[in-house]
C-alpha cells in the first residue's frame, strides 16, 4: 500500500510558521481526542507511604543503605535515569513553548503536556524516597548537576524535526518505563511505571498523528526530517552525569537497547505512518526515504551483533557464578 500526498506544494518550501498555522486544526482535533482518552490519576495513590521513615540529617533518622532497596540493581540504575530525565521538565517546556508557542491550540497542548508530565517526576521521586529504593543524597546531587546544565534539543532548529523526534521519543520513554517496571523486582514499582507509561503512549499517539498530517502536507520536507531524527536519535537524558555507563548497563539488562529501539520504537512508528511506502515524493524526499530504509537495515544488523555480544557476556557471567 502507498500513501500519496494530499496536496502538492510545488517547489515552495513550507516555513515553520506556515506549518504551525496549517496544523492548528489538527492539533485541536488531537487535543480533544487526547482529553477523551486520558484518565485522571493521583500520584499519591501509587506510593506506599506506610513504608516510609525518617532519613538521617536534620530529622535524625536512619541513613540509606543499598540493602534497604527492594528493587534490583538494574532497576535502580534505570529508575534514576528515568527520574532525572523527567526532572528536566522545565527545560523541555521552555523548548516546546518557544517552538510551538503559548497561544491557541498549540499553547493549550504545550501546557497540558507539561502538566501531565509533571506527575511523573512527582510519583517517581515519592516512590523512590518512601521505599528507600535509591540513595537520596546521590539522587539530589545528580538532579542538581543535571538540571543546572539545562537541556537544548537537537531539533530546535526545525518544527518538523521536533515533531518527528517526539513521536519516536515518547514511545521510547514508554518502553523504557514499562521495561524498568518489569525488571524492578517490585510489583508496586511496576504498577506505578505502567501508569506513567500509559500517559507516554497517549503523548506518542498525539505526536505521531501530528507527524502523519505533516507528512501529508509537506512530504518532501517531512521525509528528510524523519530520516535525520531516526539516524541521529538520542534520548533526552543523554547529557546527565554518567549517562553512557548507565545506558550500557540498561542495554545489557534488557531494558532499552538497539534491538528494542529498532523493533519496538522505530519500526512501529514508521510502519504506522507507512513512511517507507509513501509515494509521490520529489528528489529530496525520495533520497531521504531511500537513506532511511538503508539505515534501518544497518541498524537491524547492529542489533543482531549487539545481541550476540550480550548473550556471550551473560553466558560468561553465568559460568563464573
PDB file of C-alpha atoms in Angstrom:
ATOM      1  CA  UNK A   1       0.000   0.000   0.000  1.00  0.00           C
ATOM      2  CA  UNK A   2       1.240   3.511  -0.758  1.00  0.00           C
ATOM      3  CA  UNK A   3       0.351   6.928   0.514  1.00  0.00           C
ATOM      4  CA  UNK A   4       0.112   9.852  -1.854  1.00  0.00           C
ATOM      5  CA  UNK A   5       0.452  13.421  -0.561  1.00  0.00           C
ATOM      6  CA  UNK A   6      -2.927  15.096  -0.178  1.00  0.00           C
ATOM      7  CA  UNK A   7      -1.717  18.282  -1.813  1.00  0.00           C
ATOM      8  CA  UNK A   8       1.190  19.432  -3.899  1.00  0.00           C
ATOM      9  CA  UNK A   9       3.345  22.275  -2.647  1.00  0.00           C
ATOM     10  CA  UNK A  10       5.406  22.601  -5.807  1.00  0.00           C
ATOM     11  CA  UNK A  11       8.916  23.887  -5.252  1.00  0.00           C
ATOM     12  CA  UNK A  12       7.831  26.222  -2.450  1.00  0.00           C
ATOM     13  CA  UNK A  13       9.042  25.065   0.957  1.00  0.00           C
ATOM     14  CA  UNK A  14       6.799  25.284   3.976  1.00  0.00           C
ATOM     15  CA  UNK A  15       8.136  27.628   6.646  1.00  0.00           C
ATOM     16  CA  UNK A  16       7.781  26.697  10.315  1.00  0.00           C
ATOM     17  CA  UNK A  17       5.252  29.494  10.785  1.00  0.00           C
ATOM     18  CA  UNK A  18       3.142  28.314   7.873  1.00  0.00           C
ATOM     19  CA  UNK A  19       3.208  24.740   9.117  1.00  0.00           C
ATOM     20  CA  UNK A  20       2.218  25.792  12.621  1.00  0.00           C
ATOM     21  CA  UNK A  21      -0.818  27.602  11.258  1.00  0.00           C
ATOM     22  CA  UNK A  22      -1.675  24.795   8.843  1.00  0.00           C
ATOM     23  CA  UNK A  23      -1.540  22.170  11.593  1.00  0.00           C
ATOM     24  CA  UNK A  24      -3.501  24.171  14.175  1.00  0.00           C
ATOM     25  CA  UNK A  25      -6.769  22.422  13.346  1.00  0.00           C
ATOM     26  CA  UNK A  26      -5.085  19.018  13.574  1.00  0.00           C
ATOM     27  CA  UNK A  27      -3.682  19.954  16.980  1.00  0.00           C
ATOM     28  CA  UNK A  28      -7.149  20.952  18.205  1.00  0.00           C
ATOM     29  CA  UNK A  29      -8.634  17.667  16.985  1.00  0.00           C
ATOM     30  CA  UNK A  30      -5.851  15.708  18.645  1.00  0.00           C
ATOM     31  CA  UNK A  31      -6.265  17.580  21.935  1.00  0.00           C
ATOM     32  CA  UNK A  32      -9.959  16.709  22.001  1.00  0.00           C
ATOM     33  CA  UNK A  33      -9.162  13.067  21.278  1.00  0.00           C
ATOM     34  CA  UNK A  34      -6.457  13.074  23.930  1.00  0.00           C
ATOM     35  CA  UNK A  35      -8.682  14.572  26.612  1.00  0.00           C
ATOM     36  CA  UNK A  36     -11.320  11.960  25.877  1.00  0.00           C
ATOM     37  CA  UNK A  37      -8.827   9.099  26.170  1.00  0.00           C
ATOM     38  CA  UNK A  38      -6.804  10.387  29.133  1.00  0.00           C
ATOM     39  CA  UNK A  39      -7.885   9.332  32.612  1.00  0.00           C
ATOM     40  CA  UNK A  40      -7.243  11.383  35.721  1.00  0.00           C
ATOM     41  CA  UNK A  41      -4.939   9.738  38.241  1.00  0.00           C
ATOM     42  CA  UNK A  42      -3.391  10.760  41.531  1.00  0.00           C
ATOM     43  CA  UNK A  43       0.350  10.333  42.089  1.00  0.00           C
ATOM     44  CA  UNK A  44      -0.054   9.854  45.846  1.00  0.00           C
ATOM     45  CA  UNK A  45      -2.172   6.726  45.291  1.00  0.00           C
ATOM     46  CA  UNK A  46       0.784   4.878  43.766  1.00  0.00           C
ATOM     47  CA  UNK A  47       3.175   5.474  46.674  1.00  0.00           C
ATOM     48  CA  UNK A  48       3.341   3.013  49.642  1.00  0.00           C
ATOM     49  CA  UNK A  49       3.566   5.751  52.274  1.00  0.00           C
ATOM     50  CA  UNK A  50       3.383   3.273  55.165  1.00  0.00           C
ATOM     51  CA  UNK A  51       6.884   2.051  54.223  1.00  0.00           C
ATOM     52  CA  UNK A  52       8.416   5.488  54.766  1.00  0.00           C
ATOM     53  CA  UNK A  53      10.598   6.564  57.694  1.00  0.00           C
ATOM     54  CA  UNK A  54      12.969   9.399  58.508  1.00  0.00           C
ATOM     55  CA  UNK A  55      16.391   9.643  56.902  1.00  0.00           C
ATOM     56  CA  UNK A  56      19.491  10.813  58.717  1.00  0.00           C
ATOM     57  CA  UNK A  57      20.175  14.539  58.764  1.00  0.00           C
ATOM     58  CA  UNK A  58      18.024  17.154  60.443  1.00  0.00           C
ATOM     59  CA  UNK A  59      15.357  14.519  61.252  1.00  0.00           C
ATOM     60  CA  UNK A  60      17.898  12.256  62.954  1.00  0.00           C
ATOM     61  CA  UNK A  61      16.632   9.149  61.184  1.00  0.00           C
ATOM     62  CA  UNK A  62      18.329   6.187  59.563  1.00  0.00           C
ATOM     63  CA  UNK A  63      20.944   6.614  56.843  1.00  0.00           C
ATOM     64  CA  UNK A  64      20.297   4.963  53.482  1.00  0.00           C
ATOM     65  CA  UNK A  65      21.988   1.644  52.673  1.00  0.00           C
ATOM     66  CA  UNK A  66      21.737  -0.469  49.480  1.00  0.00           C
ATOM     67  CA  UNK A  67      20.188  -3.437  51.281  1.00  0.00           C
ATOM     68  CA  UNK A  68      17.150  -1.314  52.144  1.00  0.00           C
ATOM     69  CA  UNK A  69      16.119  -1.205  48.474  1.00  0.00           C
ATOM     70  CA  UNK A  70      13.518  -3.645  47.217  1.00  0.00           C
ATOM     71  CA  UNK A  71      14.335  -3.068  43.579  1.00  0.00           C
ATOM     72  CA  UNK A  72      17.003  -4.885  41.606  1.00  0.00           C
ATOM     73  CA  UNK A  73      20.316  -3.218  40.818  1.00  0.00           C
ATOM     74  CA  UNK A  74      19.433  -2.752  37.157  1.00  0.00           C
ATOM     75  CA  UNK A  75      16.024  -1.454  38.195  1.00  0.00           C
ATOM     76  CA  UNK A  76      17.668   1.094  40.485  1.00  0.00           C
ATOM     77  CA  UNK A  77      20.003   2.318  37.732  1.00  0.00           C
ATOM     78  CA  UNK A  78      17.158   2.702  35.252  1.00  0.00           C
ATOM     79  CA  UNK A  79      14.864   4.370  37.775  1.00  0.00           C
ATOM     80  CA  UNK A  80      17.468   7.049  38.462  1.00  0.00           C
ATOM     81  CA  UNK A  81      17.998   7.686  34.733  1.00  0.00           C
ATOM     82  CA  UNK A  82      14.248   7.831  34.120  1.00  0.00           C
ATOM     83  CA  UNK A  83      13.624  10.188  37.035  1.00  0.00           C
ATOM     84  CA  UNK A  84      16.470  12.543  36.151  1.00  0.00           C
ATOM     85  CA  UNK A  85      15.057  12.680  32.626  1.00  0.00           C
ATOM     86  CA  UNK A  86      11.587  13.560  33.948  1.00  0.00           C
ATOM     87  CA  UNK A  87      13.128  16.138  36.296  1.00  0.00           C
ATOM     88  CA  UNK A  88      14.272  18.260  33.371  1.00  0.00           C
ATOM     89  CA  UNK A  89      10.658  19.178  32.554  1.00  0.00           C
ATOM     90  CA  UNK A  90      11.243  22.961  32.932  1.00  0.00           C
ATOM     91  CA  UNK A  91      13.816  22.825  30.133  1.00  0.00           C
ATOM     92  CA  UNK A  92      11.571  20.673  27.938  1.00  0.00           C
ATOM     93  CA  UNK A  93       8.658  23.052  28.493  1.00  0.00           C
ATOM     94  CA  UNK A  94      10.823  26.004  27.513  1.00  0.00           C
ATOM     95  CA  UNK A  95      11.905  24.232  24.324  1.00  0.00           C
ATOM     96  CA  UNK A  96       8.425  23.316  23.092  1.00  0.00           C
ATOM     97  CA  UNK A  97       6.780  26.541  24.266  1.00  0.00           C
ATOM     98  CA  UNK A  98       9.393  28.513  22.342  1.00  0.00           C
ATOM     99  CA  UNK A  99       8.898  26.386  19.235  1.00  0.00           C
ATOM    100  CA  UNK A 100       5.132  25.803  19.268  1.00  0.00           C
ATOM    101  CA  UNK A 101       4.024  28.976  21.060  1.00  0.00           C
ATOM    102  CA  UNK A 102       1.729  29.558  24.026  1.00  0.00           C
ATOM    103  CA  UNK A 103      -1.413  30.617  22.166  1.00  0.00           C
ATOM    104  CA  UNK A 104      -4.284  28.796  20.507  1.00  0.00           C
ATOM    105  CA  UNK A 105      -4.436  25.016  20.265  1.00  0.00           C
ATOM    106  CA  UNK A 106      -0.649  24.700  20.292  1.00  0.00           C
ATOM    107  CA  UNK A 107      -0.408  26.572  23.583  1.00  0.00           C
ATOM    108  CA  UNK A 108      -3.196  24.507  25.101  1.00  0.00           C
ATOM    109  CA  UNK A 109      -1.318  21.339  24.225  1.00  0.00           C
ATOM    110  CA  UNK A 110       2.039  22.635  25.493  1.00  0.00           C
ATOM    111  CA  UNK A 111       0.585  23.385  28.918  1.00  0.00           C
ATOM    112  CA  UNK A 112      -1.486  20.204  29.105  1.00  0.00           C
ATOM    113  CA  UNK A 113       1.505  18.056  28.170  1.00  0.00           C
ATOM    114  CA  UNK A 114       3.656  19.798  30.770  1.00  0.00           C
ATOM    115  CA  UNK A 115       1.037  19.314  33.486  1.00  0.00           C
ATOM    116  CA  UNK A 116       0.721  15.609  32.733  1.00  0.00           C
ATOM    117  CA  UNK A 117       4.475  15.083  32.576  1.00  0.00           C
ATOM    118  CA  UNK A 118       4.842  16.820  35.933  1.00  0.00           C
ATOM    119  CA  UNK A 119       3.037  13.922  37.612  1.00  0.00           C
ATOM    120  CA  UNK A 120       5.718  11.510  36.506  1.00  0.00           C
ATOM    121  CA  UNK A 121       8.591  13.101  38.405  1.00  0.00           C
ATOM    122  CA  UNK A 122       6.354  13.609  41.445  1.00  0.00           C
ATOM    123  CA  UNK A 123       5.272   9.996  41.770  1.00  0.00           C
ATOM    124  CA  UNK A 124       8.661   8.516  40.901  1.00  0.00           C
ATOM    125  CA  UNK A 125      10.537  10.591  43.471  1.00  0.00           C
ATOM    126  CA  UNK A 126       7.944   9.927  46.168  1.00  0.00           C
ATOM    127  CA  UNK A 127       8.137   6.183  45.478  1.00  0.00           C
ATOM    128  CA  UNK A 128      11.950   6.099  45.428  1.00  0.00           C
ATOM    129  CA  UNK A 129      12.326   8.001  48.693  1.00  0.00           C
ATOM    130  CA  UNK A 130       9.466   6.336  50.560  1.00  0.00           C
ATOM    131  CA  UNK A 131      10.662   2.828  49.712  1.00  0.00           C
ATOM    132  CA  UNK A 132      14.357   3.761  50.084  1.00  0.00           C
ATOM    133  CA  UNK A 133      14.973   2.415  46.612  1.00  0.00           C
ATOM    134  CA  UNK A 134      17.899   4.758  45.904  1.00  0.00           C
ATOM    135  CA  UNK A 135      20.452   6.849  47.780  1.00  0.00           C
ATOM    136  CA  UNK A 136      18.614  10.177  48.376  1.00  0.00           C
ATOM    137  CA  UNK A 137      21.817  12.210  48.696  1.00  0.00           C
ATOM    138  CA  UNK A 138      23.281  10.931  45.438  1.00  0.00           C
ATOM    139  CA  UNK A 139      19.924  11.361  43.704  1.00  0.00           C
ATOM    140  CA  UNK A 140      19.655  15.008  44.751  1.00  0.00           C
ATOM    141  CA  UNK A 141      23.224  15.781  43.761  1.00  0.00           C
ATOM    142  CA  UNK A 142      22.668  14.220  40.347  1.00  0.00           C
ATOM    143  CA  UNK A 143      19.449  16.214  39.926  1.00  0.00           C
ATOM    144  CA  UNK A 144      21.233  19.453  40.741  1.00  0.00           C
ATOM    145  CA  UNK A 145      24.056  18.730  38.303  1.00  0.00           C
ATOM    146  CA  UNK A 146      21.754  17.633  35.506  1.00  0.00           C
ATOM    147  CA  UNK A 147      19.247  20.474  35.783  1.00  0.00           C
ATOM    148  CA  UNK A 148      21.962  23.087  36.282  1.00  0.00           C
ATOM    149  CA  UNK A 149      23.292  22.235  32.836  1.00  0.00           C
ATOM    150  CA  UNK A 150      19.855  22.654  31.260  1.00  0.00           C
ATOM    151  CA  UNK A 151      18.726  20.988  28.060  1.00  0.00           C
ATOM    152  CA  UNK A 152      18.988  22.011  24.435  1.00  0.00           C
ATOM    153  CA  UNK A 153      17.108  19.979  21.871  1.00  0.00           C
ATOM    154  CA  UNK A 154      18.986  18.594  18.885  1.00  0.00           C
ATOM    155  CA  UNK A 155      15.949  19.564  16.801  1.00  0.00           C
ATOM    156  CA  UNK A 156      15.132  23.096  17.975  1.00  0.00           C
ATOM    157  CA  UNK A 157      16.096  24.432  14.538  1.00  0.00           C
ATOM    158  CA  UNK A 158      13.046  22.901  12.874  1.00  0.00           C
ATOM    159  CA  UNK A 159       9.396  22.407  13.737  1.00  0.00           C
ATOM    160  CA  UNK A 160       9.188  19.274  11.583  1.00  0.00           C
ATOM    161  CA  UNK A 161      12.293  17.756  13.151  1.00  0.00           C
ATOM    162  CA  UNK A 162      10.888  18.466  16.600  1.00  0.00           C
ATOM    163  CA  UNK A 163       7.538  16.818  15.869  1.00  0.00           C
ATOM    164  CA  UNK A 164       9.270  13.816  14.323  1.00  0.00           C
ATOM    165  CA  UNK A 165      11.589  13.485  17.319  1.00  0.00           C
ATOM    166  CA  UNK A 166       8.879  13.472  19.989  1.00  0.00           C
ATOM    167  CA  UNK A 167       6.819  10.947  18.012  1.00  0.00           C
ATOM    168  CA  UNK A 168       9.664   8.459  18.500  1.00  0.00           C
ATOM    169  CA  UNK A 169      10.916   9.725  21.861  1.00  0.00           C
ATOM    170  CA  UNK A 170       7.571   9.432  23.640  1.00  0.00           C
ATOM    171  CA  UNK A 171       7.324   5.799  22.561  1.00  0.00           C
ATOM    172  CA  UNK A 172      10.923   5.182  23.639  1.00  0.00           C
ATOM    173  CA  UNK A 173      10.126   6.641  27.055  1.00  0.00           C
ATOM    174  CA  UNK A 174       7.025   4.477  27.370  1.00  0.00           C
ATOM    175  CA  UNK A 175       9.041   1.351  26.558  1.00  0.00           C
ATOM    176  CA  UNK A 176      11.788   2.331  28.998  1.00  0.00           C
ATOM    177  CA  UNK A 177       9.313   2.859  31.845  1.00  0.00           C
ATOM    178  CA  UNK A 178       7.452  -0.383  31.213  1.00  0.00           C
ATOM    179  CA  UNK A 179      10.609  -2.469  30.962  1.00  0.00           C
ATOM    180  CA  UNK A 180      12.070  -0.825  34.056  1.00  0.00           C
ATOM    181  CA  UNK A 181       8.956  -1.778  35.974  1.00  0.00           C
ATOM    182  CA  UNK A 182       9.153  -5.372  34.830  1.00  0.00           C
ATOM    183  CA  UNK A 183      12.834  -5.619  35.770  1.00  0.00           C
ATOM    184  CA  UNK A 184      12.474  -3.771  39.090  1.00  0.00           C
ATOM    185  CA  UNK A 185      11.503  -6.794  41.174  1.00  0.00           C
ATOM    186  CA  UNK A 186       8.810  -4.759  42.983  1.00  0.00           C
ATOM    187  CA  UNK A 187       5.144  -5.059  41.924  1.00  0.00           C
ATOM    188  CA  UNK A 188       4.424  -1.613  43.404  1.00  0.00           C
ATOM    189  CA  UNK A 189       7.107  -0.075  41.199  1.00  0.00           C
ATOM    190  CA  UNK A 190       5.851  -1.949  38.152  1.00  0.00           C
ATOM    191  CA  UNK A 191       2.296  -0.706  38.706  1.00  0.00           C
ATOM    192  CA  UNK A 192       3.493   2.889  39.079  1.00  0.00           C
ATOM    193  CA  UNK A 193       5.618   2.804  35.931  1.00  0.00           C
ATOM    194  CA  UNK A 194       2.833   1.121  33.962  1.00  0.00           C
ATOM    195  CA  UNK A 195       0.609   4.074  34.878  1.00  0.00           C
ATOM    196  CA  UNK A 196       3.263   6.528  33.687  1.00  0.00           C
ATOM    197  CA  UNK A 197       3.760   4.520  30.500  1.00  0.00           C
ATOM    198  CA  UNK A 198       0.057   4.887  29.700  1.00  0.00           C
ATOM    199  CA  UNK A 199       0.477   8.666  29.663  1.00  0.00           C
ATOM    200  CA  UNK A 200       3.568   8.408  27.485  1.00  0.00           C
ATOM    201  CA  UNK A 201       1.692   6.267  24.993  1.00  0.00           C
ATOM    202  CA  UNK A 202      -1.077   8.864  24.668  1.00  0.00           C
ATOM    203  CA  UNK A 203       1.557  11.549  24.130  1.00  0.00           C
ATOM    204  CA  UNK A 204       3.159   9.406  21.436  1.00  0.00           C
ATOM    205  CA  UNK A 205      -0.179   8.986  19.653  1.00  0.00           C
ATOM    206  CA  UNK A 206      -0.704  12.768  19.683  1.00  0.00           C
ATOM    207  CA  UNK A 207       2.663  13.485  18.096  1.00  0.00           C
ATOM    208  CA  UNK A 208       2.513  10.518  15.729  1.00  0.00           C
ATOM    209  CA  UNK A 209      -0.838  11.720  14.353  1.00  0.00           C
ATOM    210  CA  UNK A 210       0.559  15.219  14.030  1.00  0.00           C
ATOM    211  CA  UNK A 211       3.547  13.861  12.131  1.00  0.00           C
ATOM    212  CA  UNK A 212       1.184  11.946   9.848  1.00  0.00           C
ATOM    213  CA  UNK A 213      -0.595  15.193   8.974  1.00  0.00           C
ATOM    214  CA  UNK A 214       2.720  16.943   8.342  1.00  0.00           C
ATOM    215  CA  UNK A 215       3.805  14.082   6.101  1.00  0.00           C
ATOM    216  CA  UNK A 216       0.672  14.605   4.036  1.00  0.00           C
ATOM    217  CA  UNK A 217       1.084  18.377   3.836  1.00  0.00           C
ATOM    218  CA  UNK A 218       4.799  18.636   3.201  1.00  0.00           C
ATOM    219  CA  UNK A 219       6.127  15.166   2.338  1.00  0.00           C
ATOM    220  CA  UNK A 220       9.380  16.373   0.784  1.00  0.00           C
ATOM    221  CA  UNK A 221      10.236  18.257   3.991  1.00  0.00           C
ATOM    222  CA  UNK A 222       8.821  15.772   6.467  1.00  0.00           C
ATOM    223  CA  UNK A 223      10.680  12.798   4.992  1.00  0.00           C
ATOM    224  CA  UNK A 224      14.167  14.322   5.452  1.00  0.00           C
ATOM    225  CA  UNK A 225      13.164  15.382   8.956  1.00  0.00           C
ATOM    226  CA  UNK A 226      12.135  11.823   9.820  1.00  0.00           C
ATOM    227  CA  UNK A 227      15.371  10.490   8.331  1.00  0.00           C
ATOM    228  CA  UNK A 228      17.504  12.949  10.294  1.00  0.00           C
ATOM    229  CA  UNK A 229      15.737  12.189  13.569  1.00  0.00           C
ATOM    230  CA  UNK A 230      15.911   8.413  13.149  1.00  0.00           C
ATOM    231  CA  UNK A 231      19.584   8.443  12.135  1.00  0.00           C
ATOM    232  CA  UNK A 232      20.676  10.853  14.876  1.00  0.00           C
ATOM    233  CA  UNK A 233      18.251   9.816  17.620  1.00  0.00           C
ATOM    234  CA  UNK A 234      19.343  10.380  21.231  1.00  0.00           C
ATOM    235  CA  UNK A 235      17.267  10.076  24.382  1.00  0.00           C
ATOM    236  CA  UNK A 236      16.702  13.441  26.126  1.00  0.00           C
ATOM    237  CA  UNK A 237      18.718  12.331  29.165  1.00  0.00           C
ATOM    238  CA  UNK A 238      21.934  11.914  27.186  1.00  0.00           C
ATOM    239  CA  UNK A 239      23.570  14.855  28.951  1.00  0.00           C
ATOM    240  CA  UNK A 240      23.108  13.623  32.519  1.00  0.00           C
ATOM    241  CA  UNK A 241      26.162  12.620  34.591  1.00  0.00           C
ATOM    242  CA  UNK A 242      27.277   9.058  33.894  1.00  0.00           C
ATOM    243  CA  UNK A 243      24.652   8.507  31.213  1.00  0.00           C
ATOM    244  CA  UNK A 244      26.833   6.409  28.892  1.00  0.00           C
ATOM    245  CA  UNK A 245      27.753   3.946  31.625  1.00  0.00           C
ATOM    246  CA  UNK A 246      24.162   3.715  32.855  1.00  0.00           C
ATOM    247  CA  UNK A 247      22.858   3.295  29.294  1.00  0.00           C
ATOM    248  CA  UNK A 248      25.283   0.426  28.697  1.00  0.00           C
ATOM    249  CA  UNK A 249      24.106  -1.393  31.822  1.00  0.00           C
ATOM    250  CA  UNK A 250      20.470  -0.722  30.937  1.00  0.00           C
ATOM    251  CA  UNK A 251      21.111  -2.182  27.466  1.00  0.00           C
ATOM    252  CA  UNK A 252      22.701  -5.352  28.836  1.00  0.00           C
ATOM    253  CA  UNK A 253      19.896  -5.612  31.381  1.00  0.00           C
ATOM    254  CA  UNK A 254      17.320  -5.751  28.588  1.00  0.00           C
ATOM    255  CA  UNK A 255      15.514  -2.529  29.490  1.00  0.00           C
ATOM    256  CA  UNK A 256      16.485  -0.477  26.439  1.00  0.00           C
ATOM    257  CA  UNK A 257      18.977  -1.428  23.741  1.00  0.00           C
ATOM    258  CA  UNK A 258      19.451  -1.446  19.969  1.00  0.00           C
ATOM    259  CA  UNK A 259      17.104  -4.372  19.416  1.00  0.00           C
ATOM    260  CA  UNK A 260      14.341  -2.758  21.445  1.00  0.00           C
ATOM    261  CA  UNK A 261      14.973   0.606  19.787  1.00  0.00           C
ATOM    262  CA  UNK A 262      14.707  -0.927  16.311  1.00  0.00           C
ATOM    263  CA  UNK A 263      11.824  -3.347  16.900  1.00  0.00           C
ATOM    264  CA  UNK A 264       9.668  -1.583  19.494  1.00  0.00           C
ATOM    265  CA  UNK A 265      10.226   2.118  18.805  1.00  0.00           C
ATOM    266  CA  UNK A 266      11.362   2.951  15.275  1.00  0.00           C
ATOM    267  CA  UNK A 267       9.618   0.199  13.351  1.00  0.00           C
ATOM    268  CA  UNK A 268       6.129   0.661  14.856  1.00  0.00           C
ATOM    269  CA  UNK A 269       6.038   4.398  14.133  1.00  0.00           C
ATOM    270  CA  UNK A 270       7.492   4.050  10.631  1.00  0.00           C
ATOM    271  CA  UNK A 271       5.116   1.199   9.869  1.00  0.00           C
ATOM    272  CA  UNK A 272       2.047   3.045  11.196  1.00  0.00           C
ATOM    273  CA  UNK A 273       2.856   6.099   9.079  1.00  0.00           C
ATOM    274  CA  UNK A 274       3.832   3.907   6.104  1.00  0.00           C
ATOM    275  CA  UNK A 275       6.911   6.113   5.763  1.00  0.00           C
ATOM    276  CA  UNK A 276       8.853   3.719   3.563  1.00  0.00           C
ATOM    277  CA  UNK A 277       5.809   3.197   1.293  1.00  0.00           C
ATOM    278  CA  UNK A 278       4.972   6.875   0.763  1.00  0.00           C
ATOM    279  CA  UNK A 279       4.785   7.710  -2.952  1.00  0.00           C
ATOM    280  CA  UNK A 280       4.764  10.914  -4.985  1.00  0.00           C
ATOM    281  CA  UNK A 281       7.941  12.257  -3.426  1.00  0.00           C
ATOM    282  CA  UNK A 282      10.272  14.720  -5.098  1.00  0.00           C
ATOM    283  CA  UNK A 283      14.042  14.179  -5.363  1.00  0.00           C
ATOM    284  CA  UNK A 284      14.847  15.272  -1.787  1.00  0.00           C
ATOM    285  CA  UNK A 285      12.019  13.278  -0.255  1.00  0.00           C
ATOM    286  CA  UNK A 286      12.858  10.174  -2.277  1.00  0.00           C
ATOM    287  CA  UNK A 287      16.544  10.432  -1.353  1.00  0.00           C
ATOM    288  CA  UNK A 288      15.668  10.703   2.342  1.00  0.00           C
ATOM    289  CA  UNK A 289      13.282   7.742   2.087  1.00  0.00           C
ATOM    290  CA  UNK A 290      15.944   5.562   0.478  1.00  0.00           C
ATOM    291  CA  UNK A 291      18.555   6.570   3.050  1.00  0.00           C
ATOM    292  CA  UNK A 292      16.100   5.835   5.855  1.00  0.00           C
ATOM    293  CA  UNK A 293      15.419   2.348   4.501  1.00  0.00           C
ATOM    294  CA  UNK A 294      19.144   1.666   4.239  1.00  0.00           C
ATOM    295  CA  UNK A 295      19.741   2.911   7.778  1.00  0.00           C
ATOM    296  CA  UNK A 296      17.023   0.686   9.218  1.00  0.00           C
ATOM    297  CA  UNK A 297      18.642  -2.334   7.577  1.00  0.00           C
ATOM    298  CA  UNK A 298      22.025  -1.396   9.008  1.00  0.00           C
ATOM    299  CA  UNK A 299      20.523  -0.817  12.450  1.00  0.00           C
ATOM    300  CA  UNK A 300      18.947  -4.266  12.377  1.00  0.00           C
ATOM    301  CA  UNK A 301      22.381  -5.747  11.645  1.00  0.00           C
ATOM    302  CA  UNK A 302      23.908  -3.779  14.504  1.00  0.00           C
ATOM    303  CA  UNK A 303      21.159  -5.015  16.799  1.00  0.00           C
ATOM    304  CA  UNK A 304      21.929  -8.636  15.882  1.00  0.00           C
ATOM    305  CA  UNK A 305      25.619  -8.115  16.645  1.00  0.00           C
ATOM    306  CA  UNK A 306      24.720  -6.494  19.967  1.00  0.00           C
ATOM    307  CA  UNK A 307      22.523  -9.467  20.874  1.00  0.00           C
ATOM    308  CA  UNK A 308      25.352 -11.868  20.110  1.00  0.00           C
ATOM    309  CA  UNK A 309      27.800  -9.920  22.284  1.00  0.00           C
ATOM    310  CA  UNK A 310      25.246  -9.579  25.068  1.00  0.00           C
ATOM    311  CA  UNK A 311      24.419 -13.290  25.068  1.00  0.00           C
ATOM    312  CA  UNK A 312      28.127 -14.153  25.212  1.00  0.00           C
ATOM    313  CA  UNK A 313      28.686 -11.754  28.093  1.00  0.00           C
ATOM    314  CA  UNK A 314      25.740 -13.117  30.072  1.00  0.00           C
ATOM    315  CA  UNK A 315      26.933 -16.674  29.424  1.00  0.00           C
ATOM    316  CA  UNK A 316      30.371 -15.810  30.834  1.00  0.00           C
ATOM    317  CA  UNK A 317      28.800 -14.224  33.872  1.00  0.00           C
ATOM    318  CA  UNK A 318      26.641 -17.287  34.453  1.00  0.00           C
ATOM    319  CA  UNK A 319      29.647 -19.563  34.129  1.00  0.00           C
ATOM    320  CA  UNK A 320      31.597 -17.551  36.715  1.00  0.00           C
ATOM    321  CA  UNK A 321      28.618 -17.608  39.060  1.00  0.00           C
TER     322      UNK A 321
END
